[in-house]
PDB file of C-alpha atoms in Angstrom:
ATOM      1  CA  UNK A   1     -58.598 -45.426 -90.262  1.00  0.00           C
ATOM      2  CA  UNK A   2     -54.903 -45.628 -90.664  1.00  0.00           C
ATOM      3  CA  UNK A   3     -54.685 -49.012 -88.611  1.00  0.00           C
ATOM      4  CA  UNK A   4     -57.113 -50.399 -90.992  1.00  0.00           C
ATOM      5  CA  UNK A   5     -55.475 -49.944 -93.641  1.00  0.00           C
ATOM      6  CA  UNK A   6     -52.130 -51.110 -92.015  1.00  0.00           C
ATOM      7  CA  UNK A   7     -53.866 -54.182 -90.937  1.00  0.00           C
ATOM      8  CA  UNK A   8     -55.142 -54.925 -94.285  1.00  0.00           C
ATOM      9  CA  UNK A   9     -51.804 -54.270 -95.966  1.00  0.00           C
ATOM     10  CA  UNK A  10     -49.960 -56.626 -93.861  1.00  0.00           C
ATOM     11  CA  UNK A  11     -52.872 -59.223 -94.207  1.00  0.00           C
ATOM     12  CA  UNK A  12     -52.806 -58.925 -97.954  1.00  0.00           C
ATOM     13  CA  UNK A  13     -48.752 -59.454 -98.016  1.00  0.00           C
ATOM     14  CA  UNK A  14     -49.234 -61.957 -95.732  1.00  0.00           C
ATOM     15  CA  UNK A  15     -51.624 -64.083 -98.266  1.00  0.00           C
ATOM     16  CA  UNK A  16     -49.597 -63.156-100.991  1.00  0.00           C
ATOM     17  CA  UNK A  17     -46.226 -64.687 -99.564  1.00  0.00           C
ATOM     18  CA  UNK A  18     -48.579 -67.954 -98.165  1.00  0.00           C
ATOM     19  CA  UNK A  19     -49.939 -68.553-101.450  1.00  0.00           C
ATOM     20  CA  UNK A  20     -46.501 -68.124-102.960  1.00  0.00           C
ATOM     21  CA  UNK A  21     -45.257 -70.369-100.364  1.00  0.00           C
ATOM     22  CA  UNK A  22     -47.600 -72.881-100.043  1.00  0.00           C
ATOM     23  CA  UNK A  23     -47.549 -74.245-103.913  1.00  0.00           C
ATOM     24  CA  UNK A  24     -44.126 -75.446-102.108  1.00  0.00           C
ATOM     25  CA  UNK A  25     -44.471 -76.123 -99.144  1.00  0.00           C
ATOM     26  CA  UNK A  26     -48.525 -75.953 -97.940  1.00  0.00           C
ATOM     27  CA  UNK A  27     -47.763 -76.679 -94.373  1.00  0.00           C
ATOM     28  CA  UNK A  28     -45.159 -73.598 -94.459  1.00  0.00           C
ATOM     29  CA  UNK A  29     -47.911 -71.621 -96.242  1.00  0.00           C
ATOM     30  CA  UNK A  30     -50.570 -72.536 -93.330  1.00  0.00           C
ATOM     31  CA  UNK A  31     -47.747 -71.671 -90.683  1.00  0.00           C
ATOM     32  CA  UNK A  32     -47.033 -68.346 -92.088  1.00  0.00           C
ATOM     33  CA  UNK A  33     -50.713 -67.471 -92.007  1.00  0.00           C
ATOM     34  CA  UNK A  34     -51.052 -68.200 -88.649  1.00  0.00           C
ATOM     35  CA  UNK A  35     -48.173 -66.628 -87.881  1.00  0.00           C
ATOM     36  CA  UNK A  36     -49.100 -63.228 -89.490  1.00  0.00           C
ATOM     37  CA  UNK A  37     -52.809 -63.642 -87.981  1.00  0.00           C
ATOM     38  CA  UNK A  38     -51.325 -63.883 -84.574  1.00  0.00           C
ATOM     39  CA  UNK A  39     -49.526 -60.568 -85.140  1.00  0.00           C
ATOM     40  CA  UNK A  40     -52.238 -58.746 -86.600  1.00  0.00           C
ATOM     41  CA  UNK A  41     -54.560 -59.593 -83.265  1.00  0.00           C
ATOM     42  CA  UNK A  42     -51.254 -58.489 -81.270  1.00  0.00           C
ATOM     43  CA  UNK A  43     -51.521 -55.380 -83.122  1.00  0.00           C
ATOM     44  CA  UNK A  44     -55.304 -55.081 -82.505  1.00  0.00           C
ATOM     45  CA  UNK A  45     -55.024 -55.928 -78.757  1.00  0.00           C
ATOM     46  CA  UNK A  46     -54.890 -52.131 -77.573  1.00  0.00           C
ATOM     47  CA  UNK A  47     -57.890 -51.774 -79.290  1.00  0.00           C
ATOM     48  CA  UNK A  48     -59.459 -54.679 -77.224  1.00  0.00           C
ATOM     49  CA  UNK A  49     -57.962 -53.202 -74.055  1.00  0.00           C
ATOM     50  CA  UNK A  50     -59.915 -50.177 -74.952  1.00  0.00           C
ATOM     51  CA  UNK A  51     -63.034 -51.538 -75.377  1.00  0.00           C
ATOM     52  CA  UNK A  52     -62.925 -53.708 -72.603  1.00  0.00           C
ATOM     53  CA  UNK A  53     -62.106 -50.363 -70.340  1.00  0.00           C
ATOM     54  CA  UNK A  54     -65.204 -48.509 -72.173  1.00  0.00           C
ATOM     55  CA  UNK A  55     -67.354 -51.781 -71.089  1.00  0.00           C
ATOM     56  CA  UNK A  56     -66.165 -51.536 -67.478  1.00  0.00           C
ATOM     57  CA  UNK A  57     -66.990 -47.475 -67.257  1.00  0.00           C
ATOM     58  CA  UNK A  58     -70.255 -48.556 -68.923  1.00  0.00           C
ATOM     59  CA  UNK A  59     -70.607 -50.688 -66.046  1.00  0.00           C
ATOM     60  CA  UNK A  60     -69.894 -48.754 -63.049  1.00  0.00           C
ATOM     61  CA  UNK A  61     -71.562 -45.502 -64.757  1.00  0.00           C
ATOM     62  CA  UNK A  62     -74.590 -47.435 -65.840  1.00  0.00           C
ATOM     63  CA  UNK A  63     -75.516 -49.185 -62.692  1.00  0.00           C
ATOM     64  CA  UNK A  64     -75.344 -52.664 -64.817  1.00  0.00           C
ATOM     65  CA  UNK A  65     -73.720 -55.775 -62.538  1.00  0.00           C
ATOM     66  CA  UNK A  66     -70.767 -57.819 -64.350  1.00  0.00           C
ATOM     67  CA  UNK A  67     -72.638 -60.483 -64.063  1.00  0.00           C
ATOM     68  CA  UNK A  68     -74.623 -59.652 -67.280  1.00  0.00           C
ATOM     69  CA  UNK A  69     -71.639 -57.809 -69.100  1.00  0.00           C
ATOM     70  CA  UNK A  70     -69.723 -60.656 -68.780  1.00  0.00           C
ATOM     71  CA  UNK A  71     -71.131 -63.404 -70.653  1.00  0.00           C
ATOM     72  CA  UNK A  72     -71.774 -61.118 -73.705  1.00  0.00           C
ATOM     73  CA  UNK A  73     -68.155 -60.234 -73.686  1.00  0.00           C
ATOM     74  CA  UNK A  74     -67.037 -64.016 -73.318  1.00  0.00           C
ATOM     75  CA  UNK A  75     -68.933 -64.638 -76.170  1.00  0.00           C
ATOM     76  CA  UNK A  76     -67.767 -62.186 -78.393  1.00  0.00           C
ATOM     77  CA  UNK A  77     -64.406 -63.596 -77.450  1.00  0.00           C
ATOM     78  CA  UNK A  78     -65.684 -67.369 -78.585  1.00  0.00           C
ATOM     79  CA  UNK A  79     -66.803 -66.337 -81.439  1.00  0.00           C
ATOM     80  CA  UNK A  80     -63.869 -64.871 -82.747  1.00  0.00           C
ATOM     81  CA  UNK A  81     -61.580 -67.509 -82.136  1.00  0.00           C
ATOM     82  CA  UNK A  82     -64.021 -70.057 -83.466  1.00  0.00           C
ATOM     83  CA  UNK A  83     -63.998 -68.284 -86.774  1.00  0.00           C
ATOM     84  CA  UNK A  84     -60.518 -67.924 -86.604  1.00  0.00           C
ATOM     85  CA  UNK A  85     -59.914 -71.378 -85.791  1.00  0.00           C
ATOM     86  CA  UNK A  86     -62.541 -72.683 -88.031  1.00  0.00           C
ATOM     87  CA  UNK A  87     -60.802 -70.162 -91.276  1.00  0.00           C
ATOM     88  CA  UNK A  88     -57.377 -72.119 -90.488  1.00  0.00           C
ATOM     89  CA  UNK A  89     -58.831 -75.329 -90.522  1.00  0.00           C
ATOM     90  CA  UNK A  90     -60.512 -74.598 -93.992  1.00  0.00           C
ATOM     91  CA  UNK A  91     -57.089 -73.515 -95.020  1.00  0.00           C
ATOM     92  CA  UNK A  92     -56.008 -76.733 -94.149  1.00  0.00           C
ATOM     93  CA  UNK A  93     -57.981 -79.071 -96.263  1.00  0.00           C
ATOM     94  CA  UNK A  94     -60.281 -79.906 -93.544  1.00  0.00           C
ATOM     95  CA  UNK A  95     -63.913 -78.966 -93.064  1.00  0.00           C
ATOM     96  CA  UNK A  96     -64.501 -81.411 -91.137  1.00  0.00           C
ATOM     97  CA  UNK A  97     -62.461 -80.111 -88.273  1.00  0.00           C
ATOM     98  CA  UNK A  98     -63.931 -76.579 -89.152  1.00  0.00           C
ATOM     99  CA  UNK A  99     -66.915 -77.622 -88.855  1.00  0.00           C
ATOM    100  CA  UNK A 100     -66.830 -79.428 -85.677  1.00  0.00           C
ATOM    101  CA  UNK A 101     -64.850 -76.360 -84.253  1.00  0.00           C
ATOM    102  CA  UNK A 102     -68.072 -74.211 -84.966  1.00  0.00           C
ATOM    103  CA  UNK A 103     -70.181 -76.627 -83.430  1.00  0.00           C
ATOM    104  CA  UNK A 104     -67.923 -76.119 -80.231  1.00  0.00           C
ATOM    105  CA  UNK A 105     -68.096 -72.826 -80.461  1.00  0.00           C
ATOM    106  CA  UNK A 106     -71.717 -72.096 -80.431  1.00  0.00           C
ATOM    107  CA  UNK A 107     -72.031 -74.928 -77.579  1.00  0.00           C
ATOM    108  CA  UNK A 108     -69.576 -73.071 -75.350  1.00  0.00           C
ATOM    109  CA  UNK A 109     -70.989 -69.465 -76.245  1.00  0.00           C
ATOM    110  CA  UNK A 110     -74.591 -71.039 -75.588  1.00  0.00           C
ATOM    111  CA  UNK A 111     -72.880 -72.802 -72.054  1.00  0.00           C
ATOM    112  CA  UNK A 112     -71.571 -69.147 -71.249  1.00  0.00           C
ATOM    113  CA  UNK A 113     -74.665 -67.207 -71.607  1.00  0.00           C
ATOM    114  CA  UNK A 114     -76.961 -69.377 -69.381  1.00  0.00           C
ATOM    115  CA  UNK A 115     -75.850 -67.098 -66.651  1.00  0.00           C
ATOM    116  CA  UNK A 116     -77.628 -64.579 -68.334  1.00  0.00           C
ATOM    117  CA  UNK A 117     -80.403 -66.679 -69.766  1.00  0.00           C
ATOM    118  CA  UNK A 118     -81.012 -67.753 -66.066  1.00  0.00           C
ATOM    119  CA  UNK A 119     -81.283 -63.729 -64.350  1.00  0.00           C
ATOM    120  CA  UNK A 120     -83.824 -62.798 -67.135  1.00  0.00           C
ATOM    121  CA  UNK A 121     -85.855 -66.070 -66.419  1.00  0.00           C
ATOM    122  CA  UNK A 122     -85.765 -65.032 -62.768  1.00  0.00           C
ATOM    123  CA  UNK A 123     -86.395 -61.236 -63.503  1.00  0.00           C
ATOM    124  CA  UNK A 124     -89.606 -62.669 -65.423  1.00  0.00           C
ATOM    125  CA  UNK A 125     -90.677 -64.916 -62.621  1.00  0.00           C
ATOM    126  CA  UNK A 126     -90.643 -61.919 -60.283  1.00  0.00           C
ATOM    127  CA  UNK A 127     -92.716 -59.883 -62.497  1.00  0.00           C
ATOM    128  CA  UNK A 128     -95.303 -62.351 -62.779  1.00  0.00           C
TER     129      UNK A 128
END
């Protein structure tokens, strides 16, 4: 709980200061909050680490193959940095670019599960 709320204090100062900053300066302002948003996922990342090392136990205790943790994880990962990416690029003044970083992103999280779309097509062929 206490990283929560340290994360959301340092977020919060962070937007305060880039608002403050960017009435000045807006590419300064934008550069700050990527900056800070960078650090707060640097923060986070021993959290990842830990999850990722839960996912693996799950994985050898659970009998499951990588090849079907995998994509789910990968596609976690896209769609965080697509939102990410697509937040800045609001930020910016340009939807258009947000939007067409969405689009991306769902095309490469749909490109990364066909791996897994593919074994439970086969799985269903076999029980047919």
């Amino acid at each position: 709980m206490s990283d929560v709320i340290q994360v959301a204090a340092a977020a919060i100062a962070a937007a305060v200061c880039a608002s403050v900053v960017r009435k000045q300066e807006p590419e300064l302002g934008l550069a700050l909050a990527v900056c800070a948003s960078a650090l707060i996922l640097l923060y986070c990342s021993g959290a990842l680490n830990a999850a990722v090392e839960l996912l693996d136990k799950l994985v050898e205790t659970g009998g499951l193959s990588a090849q079907v943790v995998e994509p789910v994880v990968k596609t976690a990962g896209i769609a965080i940095i697509t939102r990410l990416s697509a937040d800045f690029c609001r930020d910016a003044k340009e939807g258009g670019l947000a939007s067409a970083v969405e689009l991306a992103g769902t095309a490469l999280a749909l490109l990364t599960v066909l791996p897994l779309m593919s074994a439970v097509v086969d799985v269903l062929m076999e029980l047919m």
